[in-house]
XYZ file of C-alpha atoms in Angstrom:
672
model
C 222.265 28.442 33.528
C 223.439 31.311 31.704
C 219.934 33.543 32.000
C 220.261 32.430 35.704
C 223.159 33.679 35.783
C 222.796 37.111 34.356
C 219.450 37.268 36.540
C 221.166 37.130 40.084
C 224.172 39.476 38.346
C 221.935 42.177 37.662
C 219.950 42.173 40.550
C 222.909 42.127 42.865
C 224.114 45.225 40.735
C 221.372 47.362 41.358
C 221.657 46.391 45.166
C 224.992 47.769 44.809
C 224.822 50.910 43.705
C 221.937 51.527 45.968
C 223.630 50.243 49.102
C 226.830 52.763 48.761
C 230.205 52.358 49.530
C 231.209 52.437 52.825
C 231.783 47.672 53.338
C 234.919 45.895 54.183
C 237.085 45.683 51.211
C 236.585 41.636 49.854
C 240.129 41.280 49.928
C 242.906 41.289 51.912
C 244.523 40.324 55.147
C 242.950 40.770 58.273
C 244.641 43.936 59.980
C 245.073 44.717 63.238
C 245.104 43.832 67.288
C 242.565 40.712 68.136
C 241.461 40.597 64.212
C 240.696 37.587 62.492
C 239.450 37.100 59.272
C 236.620 35.042 57.027
C 237.030 33.378 53.701
C 234.374 32.254 51.372
C 231.857 32.121 48.804
C 228.083 33.005 48.543
C 226.350 29.918 46.217
C 223.408 29.191 44.753
C 223.568 25.337 43.602
C 226.548 25.093 42.338
C 226.222 29.347 40.749
C 227.970 31.680 41.969
C 225.881 34.988 43.528
C 228.127 37.975 42.914
C 227.370 41.431 44.801
C 225.831 39.898 47.204
C 225.905 41.539 51.229
C 227.828 39.279 54.059
C 227.792 39.996 57.754
C 229.332 38.735 60.593
C 227.335 38.049 63.162
C 227.365 37.483 66.936
C 224.558 36.553 68.394
C 222.870 37.182 70.914
C 223.712 36.118 74.643
C 219.801 36.290 75.889
C 216.805 35.588 74.694
C 215.316 38.731 72.736
C 218.657 40.407 73.085
C 220.046 42.015 69.814
C 222.817 40.586 67.824
C 225.747 42.562 67.125
C 227.217 42.827 63.535
C 231.040 42.808 63.521
C 231.717 43.555 59.295
C 230.217 43.318 55.889
C 231.737 43.224 52.536
C 230.432 42.369 49.133
C 230.752 39.021 47.291
C 232.894 39.307 43.792
C 231.501 37.756 40.132
C 232.594 34.842 41.645
C 230.287 35.250 44.505
C 233.665 35.057 46.893
C 233.927 36.989 49.603
C 236.531 38.012 52.401
C 235.381 40.082 55.331
C 237.593 40.782 58.828
C 236.495 41.120 62.172
C 237.288 41.696 66.123
C 237.071 38.412 67.549
C 234.283 38.591 70.395
C 235.959 38.693 74.009
C 233.153 35.864 74.863
C 234.055 32.748 73.604
C 231.077 30.743 74.136
C 229.675 33.765 71.895
C 228.049 32.189 68.545
C 228.897 33.522 65.262
C 226.796 33.237 61.678
C 227.357 35.121 58.205
C 224.627 36.315 56.042
C 224.346 37.013 53.014
C 221.919 38.560 51.548
C 220.334 39.121 47.748
C 217.577 40.369 46.334
C 215.592 42.956 44.731
C 216.429 47.340 44.725
C 213.522 49.423 45.887
C 210.730 49.861 43.608
C 211.920 53.638 41.679
C 210.142 56.274 43.011
C 209.418 54.974 46.507
C 212.298 56.140 48.158
C 211.442 53.264 50.725
C 214.122 50.695 51.617
C 212.915 47.044 50.960
C 214.413 44.485 52.425
C 216.254 41.324 50.657
C 214.267 38.517 49.994
C 217.470 36.529 49.571
C 219.445 35.667 52.933
C 221.591 32.908 53.123
C 222.957 31.998 56.263
C 225.979 29.679 57.588
C 226.619 28.888 61.387
C 230.102 29.239 62.416
C 230.354 28.157 65.654
C 231.480 29.818 68.742
C 234.556 31.612 68.552
C 236.136 29.377 70.577
C 235.336 26.944 68.230
C 236.027 29.317 65.058
C 239.513 30.781 64.809
C 238.555 32.540 62.102
C 240.919 32.808 59.109
C 241.802 29.786 58.027
C 239.581 27.446 55.495
C 237.239 28.790 53.387
C 233.138 28.257 54.231
C 230.233 28.551 51.911
C 226.496 29.714 52.148
C 224.179 28.138 50.184
C 220.876 27.260 50.529
C 221.642 23.880 52.672
C 223.787 25.816 54.785
C 220.401 27.703 55.142
C 217.794 25.423 55.684
C 220.592 24.061 58.610
C 220.891 27.148 60.299
C 217.033 27.406 59.893
C 215.978 24.159 61.857
C 218.746 23.993 64.175
C 218.608 27.821 65.169
C 214.748 27.597 64.671
C 214.097 28.184 68.849
C 216.467 31.027 69.214
C 215.192 32.819 65.624
C 213.284 36.277 65.995
C 212.812 37.888 62.559
C 215.844 38.023 60.800
C 217.791 37.959 64.570
C 219.509 35.258 66.054
C 220.025 35.276 70.638
C 219.403 32.736 73.408
C 220.892 31.447 76.577
C 223.264 29.007 77.033
C 224.005 25.932 76.296
C 221.033 25.415 73.995
C 221.584 28.665 71.630
C 225.824 27.097 71.452
C 224.739 23.119 71.278
C 222.459 24.195 68.461
C 224.615 26.027 66.477
C 226.446 22.534 66.712
C 224.046 20.642 65.836
C 223.858 23.061 62.349
C 226.889 21.189 61.711
C 225.426 17.680 61.967
C 223.249 18.889 58.446
C 225.645 20.967 56.261
C 229.167 20.906 56.208
C 229.963 24.644 55.951
C 233.208 24.051 54.762
C 232.046 22.870 51.084
C 227.990 23.670 51.294
C 227.262 19.663 51.238
C 225.695 17.716 53.018
C 227.203 17.040 56.268
C 228.769 13.558 57.257
C 226.266 12.823 60.353
C 223.562 13.635 57.503
C 224.527 11.525 54.966
C 226.211 8.525 56.172
C 224.840 5.542 58.095
C 222.864 5.136 60.445
C 221.112 8.169 58.410
C 222.206 8.759 55.072
C 220.099 6.346 52.455
C 218.773 4.742 55.446
C 216.256 6.911 56.244
C 214.305 10.162 54.227
C 215.956 12.866 56.660
C 218.542 13.359 53.655
C 215.857 13.926 50.710
C 213.893 15.826 53.344
C 216.856 18.098 53.494
C 218.011 18.537 49.860
C 213.887 19.308 49.076
C 213.860 22.186 51.677
C 217.095 23.398 49.813
C 215.325 23.024 46.567
C 212.080 24.791 47.579
C 214.353 27.973 49.200
C 216.307 27.655 45.516
C 213.358 28.597 43.818
C 213.379 31.700 45.639
C 217.063 32.570 45.562
C 216.304 32.664 41.330
C 213.824 35.012 41.830
C 210.195 32.588 40.878
C 208.795 31.594 44.406
C 209.490 34.761 46.841
C 205.815 35.821 47.466
C 204.710 31.344 47.685
C 207.348 30.557 49.776
C 206.752 33.437 51.952
C 203.258 33.320 52.498
C 203.548 29.443 52.635
C 205.921 29.237 54.948
C 204.038 31.663 57.427
C 203.206 29.953 60.618
C 199.450 30.433 61.442
C 198.545 34.240 63.714
C 202.036 35.176 62.988
C 203.331 37.579 60.010
C 204.980 36.489 57.323
C 209.007 35.747 56.908
C 210.707 38.011 55.166
C 213.184 36.293 53.722
C 214.709 32.632 52.701
C 216.450 32.402 56.491
C 213.864 32.968 58.236
C 211.193 30.924 56.179
C 213.262 28.162 56.848
C 213.192 28.963 60.556
C 209.268 29.104 60.116
C 208.668 25.582 58.423
C 210.766 24.538 61.398
C 208.725 25.742 64.186
C 204.906 24.581 61.939
C 206.004 21.706 59.975
C 202.759 20.363 59.452
C 201.919 23.317 57.805
C 200.525 23.981 54.277
C 203.368 20.664 53.472
C 201.778 19.608 49.435
C 202.320 23.307 48.714
C 205.820 23.871 49.577
C 206.353 20.478 47.964
C 205.394 21.451 44.839
C 207.651 25.153 45.206
C 210.986 22.526 45.013
C 210.445 22.199 41.458
C 211.277 25.330 40.772
C 214.308 25.715 40.839
C 216.201 21.463 41.769
C 219.517 21.971 42.485
C 219.887 19.650 44.886
C 219.902 15.271 45.053
C 219.018 13.232 46.286
C 215.632 14.645 46.902
C 211.681 13.587 47.814
C 209.866 12.199 45.334
C 206.648 13.194 46.931
C 205.303 15.401 50.123
C 206.024 14.159 53.011
C 203.097 14.198 56.395
C 205.535 17.307 57.659
C 208.865 19.038 57.287
C 210.284 17.740 60.320
C 214.023 16.575 59.903
C 214.860 13.369 62.091
C 218.855 12.538 62.888
C 219.497 9.553 64.004
C 222.625 8.819 66.532
C 224.721 5.974 67.897
C 227.374 7.466 69.941
C 230.276 5.387 69.540
C 228.008 2.951 66.824
C 228.918 -0.125 69.724
C 227.053 1.053 73.112
C 223.069 1.549 72.064
C 220.606 -1.456 72.778
C 217.200 -0.870 73.802
C 218.033 2.256 75.090
C 215.193 3.223 77.558
C 215.162 6.968 78.179
C 216.291 10.367 78.255
C 218.153 12.677 80.890
C 219.791 15.793 80.021
C 222.456 17.568 82.111
C 223.010 21.368 82.372
C 224.997 21.457 79.799
C 222.206 19.754 76.986
C 224.622 16.434 77.576
C 222.028 13.322 77.228
C 222.218 10.414 79.656
C 220.951 7.394 78.578
C 219.862 3.989 80.089
C 219.926 0.673 77.710
C 218.539 -2.656 77.961
C 220.844 -5.010 76.585
C 224.418 -5.607 76.038
C 225.343 -4.082 72.244
C 225.056 -6.676 69.572
C 224.008 -5.788 66.233
C 222.921 -9.410 65.677
C 219.027 -9.819 67.145
C 219.456 -13.741 66.807
C 222.331 -13.092 69.445
C 220.856 -13.551 73.086
C 221.867 -10.654 74.210
C 221.970 -10.236 78.462
C 220.996 -7.058 80.137
C 223.575 -3.757 79.487
C 226.470 -2.990 82.119
C 226.903 0.568 80.546
C 225.630 4.212 80.719
C 225.267 5.764 77.611
C 226.516 9.950 77.057
C 226.010 11.704 74.289
C 227.251 15.114 73.429
C 224.527 17.308 72.419
C 225.815 16.302 68.097
C 225.128 12.786 69.670
C 228.657 11.431 69.756
C 229.798 9.739 72.663
C 230.896 12.217 75.922
C 234.526 11.887 76.543
C 234.999 8.349 79.080
C 231.592 7.199 78.204
C 229.790 5.020 78.397
C 230.192 4.304 82.110
C 230.128 1.227 84.451
C 229.605 -0.215 87.185
C 227.486 0.538 90.570
C 225.256 -2.323 89.991
C 223.742 -1.219 86.801
C 221.973 -4.153 84.914
C 219.370 -4.283 82.583
C 218.660 -0.737 82.853
C 214.597 0.309 82.030
C 212.997 3.486 81.715
C 214.740 4.733 84.963
C 216.737 7.757 84.760
C 216.966 10.898 86.159
C 219.654 13.734 87.552
C 219.279 15.499 91.428
C 220.261 19.001 91.782
C 223.665 18.061 92.905
C 224.444 16.715 89.320
C 224.457 12.730 89.905
C 222.507 10.606 88.009
C 220.159 8.141 88.802
C 219.466 4.818 86.939
C 216.626 1.905 87.334
C 218.182 -1.709 86.967
C 215.030 -3.319 86.149
C 216.390 -6.695 85.036
C 216.179 -6.665 81.328
C 217.966 -9.350 79.518
C 217.252 -11.215 76.298
C 215.877 -14.763 76.311
C 218.438 -17.907 76.820
C 220.570 -15.497 79.122
C 221.698 -17.320 81.798
C 221.962 -14.746 84.655
C 219.257 -14.869 87.114
C 218.031 -11.500 86.774
C 215.499 -11.781 89.828
C 219.207 -11.270 92.100
C 220.021 -7.975 89.815
C 216.703 -6.500 89.781
C 216.205 -5.045 93.053
C 218.060 -1.789 93.206
C 219.018 1.612 91.910
C 222.726 2.787 90.585
C 223.992 6.251 91.287
C 226.933 8.304 89.060
C 228.444 11.121 89.515
C 228.538 14.033 87.045
C 231.734 12.520 85.638
C 230.579 9.470 85.167
C 232.091 7.436 87.951
C 229.658 4.962 89.696
C 228.807 6.212 93.354
C 226.827 3.284 94.043
C 228.227 0.323 95.189
C 228.847 -3.216 93.067
C 225.139 -4.273 93.868
C 223.617 -0.878 93.492
C 221.436 1.165 96.191
C 219.064 -1.333 97.852
C 217.679 -0.075 100.421
C 213.975 0.650 100.747
C 212.807 -2.634 98.803
C 213.163 -1.675 95.363
C 211.957 -3.946 93.028
C 211.916 -4.543 89.015
C 212.326 -0.546 88.730
C 210.903 1.973 85.584
C 210.290 5.709 86.311
C 212.436 7.816 88.121
C 212.449 11.610 88.910
C 213.970 13.595 91.179
C 212.509 16.577 93.312
C 214.058 19.787 94.162
C 215.511 18.767 97.754
C 216.761 16.359 96.143
C 214.675 13.209 96.880
C 214.910 10.354 94.955
C 211.559 8.665 93.879
C 211.278 5.398 92.294
C 208.190 3.715 90.682
C 208.762 -0.459 91.546
C 206.915 -2.081 88.629
C 206.923 -5.242 89.880
C 206.524 -4.097 93.433
C 202.820 -2.224 93.771
C 205.074 0.790 95.701
C 207.142 3.578 95.447
C 210.487 4.032 96.640
C 211.416 7.360 98.067
C 214.917 7.905 98.604
C 215.429 11.435 100.441
C 218.191 13.752 100.117
C 219.493 10.850 97.967
C 220.592 9.425 100.995
C 219.795 5.721 100.504
C 219.994 5.050 104.084
C 217.262 6.834 104.791
C 215.139 5.255 101.911
C 211.183 3.888 102.515
C 208.969 1.602 100.689
C 205.112 3.349 100.215
C 203.155 0.633 99.543
C 199.350 1.837 98.869
C 198.352 -1.831 99.708
C 195.688 -4.316 97.514
C 194.852 -3.468 94.831
C 195.761 0.384 94.368
C 198.168 0.669 92.790
C 199.194 -2.255 90.328
C 202.030 -1.936 88.320
C 203.360 1.242 88.820
C 205.639 2.596 85.570
C 206.067 6.513 84.918
C 206.450 8.969 87.770
C 206.894 12.579 87.826
C 206.982 15.696 90.107
C 204.277 18.681 89.883
C 204.900 21.782 90.813
C 204.149 21.278 94.848
C 207.031 19.143 95.468
C 204.394 16.224 95.006
C 204.694 12.858 93.077
C 202.236 11.281 90.266
C 203.422 7.790 89.661
C 201.053 5.385 87.306
C 199.891 2.595 87.835
C 199.611 0.483 84.791
C 197.660 -2.229 86.013
C 195.528 -0.872 87.645
C 194.281 1.987 85.419
C 195.084 4.774 87.659
C 197.895 7.914 89.342
C 198.317 7.761 92.845
C 199.625 11.332 93.904
C 202.285 11.107 96.779
C 202.944 14.211 99.125
C 206.455 16.120 99.012
C 207.029 13.526 101.981
C 205.484 10.038 100.328
C 202.145 9.683 101.759
C 199.233 8.555 99.397
C 197.054 11.230 99.062
C 194.618 10.808 96.352
C 194.164 8.086 93.332
C 192.883 9.275 89.931
C 190.509 7.011 87.755
C 188.358 7.573 84.822
C 188.995 10.425 81.544
C 190.254 7.348 80.078
C 192.900 6.408 81.926
C 193.736 2.531 80.379
C 197.417 0.866 80.732
C 198.844 4.463 81.438
C 202.773 4.382 80.867
C 204.774 7.162 81.068
C 204.076 10.892 83.012
C 205.100 14.115 82.400
C 203.959 17.259 84.701
C 203.606 21.103 83.435
C 204.402 24.235 84.773
C 200.708 25.029 85.807
C 200.548 22.270 88.059
C 199.035 19.690 85.343
C 199.731 16.231 85.273
C 199.703 14.551 81.346
C 199.141 10.700 80.937
C 199.963 8.332 78.083
C 197.508 5.753 78.269
C 199.234 3.050 76.210
C 195.844 0.904 75.852
C 197.379 -2.381 74.613
C 200.557 -1.669 76.082
C 201.322 -4.274 79.396
C 204.127 -3.253 81.919
C 206.894 -6.061 81.135
C 206.975 -6.735 85.179
C 204.794 -8.231 88.082
C 204.586 -11.803 86.109
C 203.913 -9.874 82.639
C 207.775 -10.740 80.851
C 208.319 -8.332 77.453
C 207.863 -12.040 74.906
C 204.129 -11.450 76.573
C 204.522 -7.402 75.633
C 205.906 -8.413 71.899
C 203.041 -10.464 71.448
C 199.940 -8.287 72.624
C 201.362 -5.202 70.022
C 202.310 -7.853 67.403
C 199.290 -7.458 65.593
C 197.930 -3.925 66.099
C 198.571 -2.158 62.859
C 196.084 0.729 63.206
C 195.461 3.271 65.977
C 193.643 1.513 69.347
C 191.035 2.097 70.578
C 191.896 3.070 74.108
C 195.023 5.026 73.203
C 194.794 8.281 74.290
C 196.276 11.249 76.325
C 194.774 12.292 80.150
C 195.146 15.725 81.544
C 194.655 15.678 85.136
C 194.606 19.320 86.766
C 196.325 20.095 90.201
C 193.669 19.090 92.147
C 193.519 15.508 91.211
C 190.206 16.076 87.830
C 190.395 15.181 84.867
C 187.871 16.094 81.802
C 185.204 13.726 80.677
C 187.421 12.047 77.867
C 190.356 12.322 76.999
C 192.638 13.545 74.390
C 192.635 11.494 70.343
C 194.352 11.489 67.628
C 195.784 8.984 64.740
C 199.505 10.695 66.131
C 198.795 8.069 69.112
C 199.866 4.626 68.479
C 200.384 2.503 71.528
C 202.217 6.000 73.341
C 204.510 4.878 75.907
C 206.800 8.109 76.688
C 205.472 11.837 77.259
C 207.581 15.158 77.232
C 206.401 18.956 78.580
C 208.627 21.749 76.057
C 208.729 25.279 77.789
C 205.599 26.202 76.360
C 203.746 23.845 78.275
C 202.984 22.114 74.802
C 203.346 18.186 74.985
C 205.195 15.441 73.292
C 203.959 11.708 72.660
C 206.381 8.967 72.126
C 204.406 5.620 70.758
C 205.809 2.141 70.544
C 204.038 1.779 67.223
C 203.594 3.097 64.141
C 206.935 5.368 63.526
C 205.595 8.580 64.785
C 205.241 11.164 67.556
C 202.228 12.896 68.533
C 202.696 16.966 69.153
C 199.244 18.303 71.787
C 198.532 21.948 72.596
C 198.953 22.114 76.368
C 197.447 24.250 79.102
C 198.978 27.029 78.003
C 196.957 27.964 75.098
C 198.774 30.786 73.805
C 201.821 29.145 72.768
C 199.263 26.751 70.420
C 198.663 28.230 66.909
C 195.154 29.528 66.748
C 191.825 27.990 67.453
C 193.681 24.664 68.727
C 192.192 24.214 72.375
C 194.168 22.227 75.158
C 194.432 18.308 73.997
C 194.129 19.404 70.406
C 196.717 17.910 67.887
C 199.628 20.541 66.959
C 200.992 17.856 64.906
C 198.992 16.465 61.757
C 195.657 14.604 63.447
C 196.101 11.596 60.983
C 199.639 10.665 61.123
C 201.498 12.826 63.999
C 204.854 13.827 63.096
C 205.991 10.157 61.185
C 209.759 9.274 61.211
C 211.306 6.060 58.630
C 214.271 5.952 61.372
C 211.844 5.370 64.560
C 211.434 2.201 65.668
C 209.707 0.889 68.718
C 209.703 4.143 70.954
C 209.573 4.852 74.758
C 211.699 7.777 76.052
C 211.269 11.069 75.137
C 212.364 14.368 75.852
C 212.827 18.327 74.854
C 216.715 19.244 75.113
C 217.407 23.295 75.755
C 218.333 23.488 72.458
C 214.208 22.485 71.381
C 215.029 19.523 69.625
C 212.837 16.702 70.793
C 215.113 13.112 71.662
C 213.316 9.640 71.204
C 214.792 6.259 72.028
C 214.231 4.308 69.837
C 214.191 0.990 72.339
C 213.146 -1.633 70.386
C 213.236 -3.112 66.423
C 209.919 -3.290 65.581
C 210.185 -6.798 65.012
C 211.531 -7.846 68.584
C 212.961 -10.958 68.285
C 213.305 -11.776 71.987
C 217.117 -13.087 72.018
C 217.702 -9.484 71.189
C 215.056 -6.926 70.575
C 216.690 -4.005 70.807
C 216.928 -1.246 69.022
C 220.165 1.063 68.040
C 219.498 4.541 67.928
C 218.313 7.840 69.973
C 216.403 9.873 66.932
C 216.365 13.616 67.227
C 213.796 15.948 65.554
C 216.271 19.148 65.212
C 214.355 22.506 66.080
C 210.639 21.701 66.512
C 210.066 22.186 70.175
C 210.016 25.256 72.839
C 213.679 24.583 74.775
C 213.358 23.343 78.571
C 216.356 24.410 80.890
C 217.989 21.149 82.244
C 218.222 19.178 83.832
C 214.629 18.474 84.201
C 214.117 18.758 88.121
C 210.628 18.070 89.155
C 208.269 20.164 86.111
C 209.746 21.802 83.070
C 211.584 25.310 83.556
C 211.966 27.385 80.256
C 214.572 30.009 80.032
């Protein structure tokens, strides 16, 4: 330890000799009108980092805009610092601290060399972080937290991005690291995370990987291995953390080997993971989520979540249909006033969407556990509508116009039309401009659309609905007329459907997943998938072009395991939730320029043999991407679903892995 401390001191002293003396004082009260200050300590593990250059930055407020350095100083011999700066006028401005320490320029070259060690702490917004009160820590843990949470807003050493994605991402960083202590944050260190999943151990191992560079041993190897395919190598530890987050399946084992150079943080992984993802579980208030089915994000990035069942932690107790709608903040807390109820809500399933006026629409499928005495036949014939503040706008029996029957998928378009897939009715209900009195039932007839399940709207306002029982996808015109039925191309038991910004439609083929409607019960679904322990032969993804044609073969890899929900991110890449296998799949979309070099449309970006796995996942249905680039999944059922109450109890969020999407998602995804 003494040798390591002397090494840090010597390197920092050389840096201070070459940096000049025009920096802020280390100590003193913040002077002047509108001024504030921040004190803290720069550490590597428990070892102080002396003479590090500490800067306060205001992040850029648009993609690609330059951050602004507000002030800088140096840490003293014990790693302590105090920096005074003028508080930004914009209360939503995101503030962060950097501490740079590393190699000086080579003698005789006259060249400046960027310090390879950059430790970062995200303070938060100017409104939330007033400065002055309390101290903060910059260390490898806070740097991993910043690198992952801000991964989609980091370009080189600079942080910038639009509201609310950047602000929400800054808040999520505090779910990973406690900036006041440099330790693991409560959200990550306690149930339903903590020792219940591997996320904590992964986080600490990533911190150890950076610590090897902080100690001066592994920087060159770190920057070489963290380099994203086709991109420049990172030049400091913060960039390396962000690059690992954006390409988590790249050089995994070699990066893991670096964690043994300076093992500072425990508990840590004992072997390499399949990918460097950090997946957090969120539970809201802890007693509201039971069988969450899907997710819809509002303009501020809050997650609206329907539930199948009344919350009960004991799967042996009969759970009737849920009558609450959850709303979680971007950091996974239950939003003020939530969960919400009323409006005919009962046993909601996969269907939820927000319209252009901000109303949230939910399909009442009528889920309930075996043994519930209520008659679901009287309860699964409606949709519910809620105002942006959570007030129920639909009557106590829900909106029932348009012959709604066991509704599942639900979508809205730019004109405010609401589209409902009637899983039990072989039809789609179209609610024009969100006015239930004008609702119309659209039934193609016969066996042409059986068990309609997922529905999505494309760039032309056309609605595409999957026929789980007819192995096809039906396209409806913007006014609701059936125009085309697409089969072939591997479409088999299709479930979810999503559209991209290029006019393509993406379909997840469940293979063995039989939608639990029109005579099929949830118990039958459970029996059908119980014995499937490897990828089913028909599990795949199909791309439908805007003209209705498909590639000759579907896209297949072992990241697809009973695929259910599907989503497209802001780069038009594709994300798939699985009802089995505890994994998600990440596929290259139609915009191949956004994919790693050599990867073609439909190829896996996540590891082909595993996808991105997580022991925090159960059986997943819904999947969506938020404005910060986090991928949210619904733990809909337990891995072994006891039918009295089979529901899972968490949302699982993969931090910083996807290109952000502008929300609410109305029609095809839009990027910032």
